Structures are given as structure tokens and as C-alpha cells.
Amino acid sequence: MKIVVIGGSGLIGSKLVDRLGAQGHEAVPASPKTGVNTLTGEGVADALTNAEVVVDVSNSPSFEDAAVLEFFETSTRTLLAAASDAGVNHYVALSIVGCDRIPDSGYMRAKVAQEKLIVASGLPYSVVHATQFFEFLQGIIDTATDGDTVHLAPVLIQPMAADDVAAAVAEVALGAPTNSVVEVAGPEQFRLDELGRSLLADQQDPRSVVADPDARYFGAKLGERSLVPADGASLAGTALDDWRARAGRGH
């Protein structure tokens, strides 16, 4: 099967291309690096010729509110039109657990806008909602740092390994369109502040973590369950300690 992976040069995209290729599929990485630009339309129609499945795991180069909305709306419209013209049978997009519950985040609003365009397109689709990646936890801590103090909300988080995200997206892409949202998450829940404290202790990082209910998460106020899936989500197999050991981070 020819499967075009939009954002195929990124963290999830490159893993997805490798995984699908290893299963015998023609997995085509499509990104500006390969001459495919979903904002200008350059190379999109050619990339999608004879494709049966399109998987969009691309990300905006800018997280500024207006820029990220412009990216996801323009890119998605371009892709949906090209997918329709090419007779694509299944349009898959990777999104975020809780994006519809964090409306004061410009990034989350942009992901919701992306999903609405997909649903309204009439194409057979599946949207995969994944929880935060282990690989991005350090970035969350760094973004929440003020001097030597890290302000994190004591809310639930259920992160997962990027390898498991790629595996879940591959499974969905190879299956029949669900025409719905599929949720995937890590196997363990933590309190965000406690997780931050544990990660810093492992690294012998002197920063201290403060449990701050008003702390922002990339600009957004969080509720208790904003970052965790509903019951019935598909749970990945890699626990945090397993991932840390595999990544050489000790524990």
C-alpha cells in the first residue's frame, strides 16, 4: 500500500515511515525537506498520486497563536483537496488528547480547527489523539522554569513514548477508517508536579518544583483531567522507567 506521511522527517513521522516500510508498505515521507510544502501546495499533488492513505503528523514551525492556526488550517485544506483529487481512501491525522478541553491554548485551538476541517471534508478519516510524549517532558519543565523554580500544576498526566505513538498511528493507518477519534495514552498516570520533581532528581538538577494550581501549560490553565484520556483509551506498553532505561537516562 502507498502511504504518504506528511511530516515524515520529524520525530513521529520518521519512526512511522520506518515502521510502515518494515511491514512492506511504500511509505513516502513528505515534508519541505523532500520538496512537499503543504502551505504553498508545492509537490503535494505529485506526492499523493496513487496514494491509498495519507497520514498527517506534521507540526507548525511557529507556536505563536495566529501562526499555528494559519499553519494547520492552510495545510489541512491543501491536503484534503489533494487527497480528494487523488482518490485517497483513508485520511489519518495525529492530534492531542484534551485539545478540545484547553481552549485558552492557541495551539490546542489550532488542532481543534484542523480536526473540524477533516470531519467536514467527507473523506473517510481517523483522528488519533495521543497524550504528551516522554520526549517532550524536559521541554515542559524548561518552559515552566522561572529562575531556579519550576511551577507545575498538580494535575494528572499520562505520557507515552514516541515509538508507541508511531506504532499506534501505524495500526490506525493500516486499518479501516474509524470516522472518529481514537485515543492512545501511556500505561501510567502521574501528577505533573511530582513527575517533574522525579525527572529533575534523576538528572541531579538543582531546580525545585512548586505545585502551583495556577501554573500555565504552554500558556493554558489546566483542569484535573485536561491531559489524560477518557476511559477506553488504548494504552501503550512502554512505562516511563523502561523508556528512561532504554534512552540511557537511568531512573
mmCIF file of C-alpha atoms in Angstrom, residues 21-22 36 46 50 105 113 139 146 173 178 196 240 242:
data_model
loop_
_atom_site.group_PDB
_atom_site.id
_atom_site.type_symbol
_atom_site.label_atom_id
_atom_site.label_comp_id
_atom_site.label_asym_id
_atom_site.label_seq_id
_atom_site.Cartn_x
_atom_site.Cartn_y
_atom_site.Cartn_z
ATOM 1 C CA GLY A 21 8.345 0.346 5.397
ATOM 2 C CA ALA A 22 9.430 -2.585 7.562
ATOM 3 C CA VAL A 36 6.496 18.904 -0.363
ATOM 4 C CA ASP A 46 2.642 14.661 -7.041
ATOM 5 C CA ASN A 50 -1.711 6.725 -6.303
ATOM 6 C CA SER A 105 -4.185 27.499 24.311
ATOM 7 C CA ALA A 113 -9.702 23.656 13.852
ATOM 8 C CA GLY A 139 10.621 20.902 27.411
ATOM 9 C CA ASP A 146 11.441 30.816 36.487
ATOM 10 C CA ALA A 173 -3.451 3.889 9.234
ATOM 11 C CA THR A 178 -12.996 4.905 12.028
ATOM 12 C CA GLY A 196 8.748 16.992 37.152
ATOM 13 C CA LEU A 240 8.407 5.649 31.985
ATOM 14 C CA ASP A 242 11.533 1.394 30.737
#
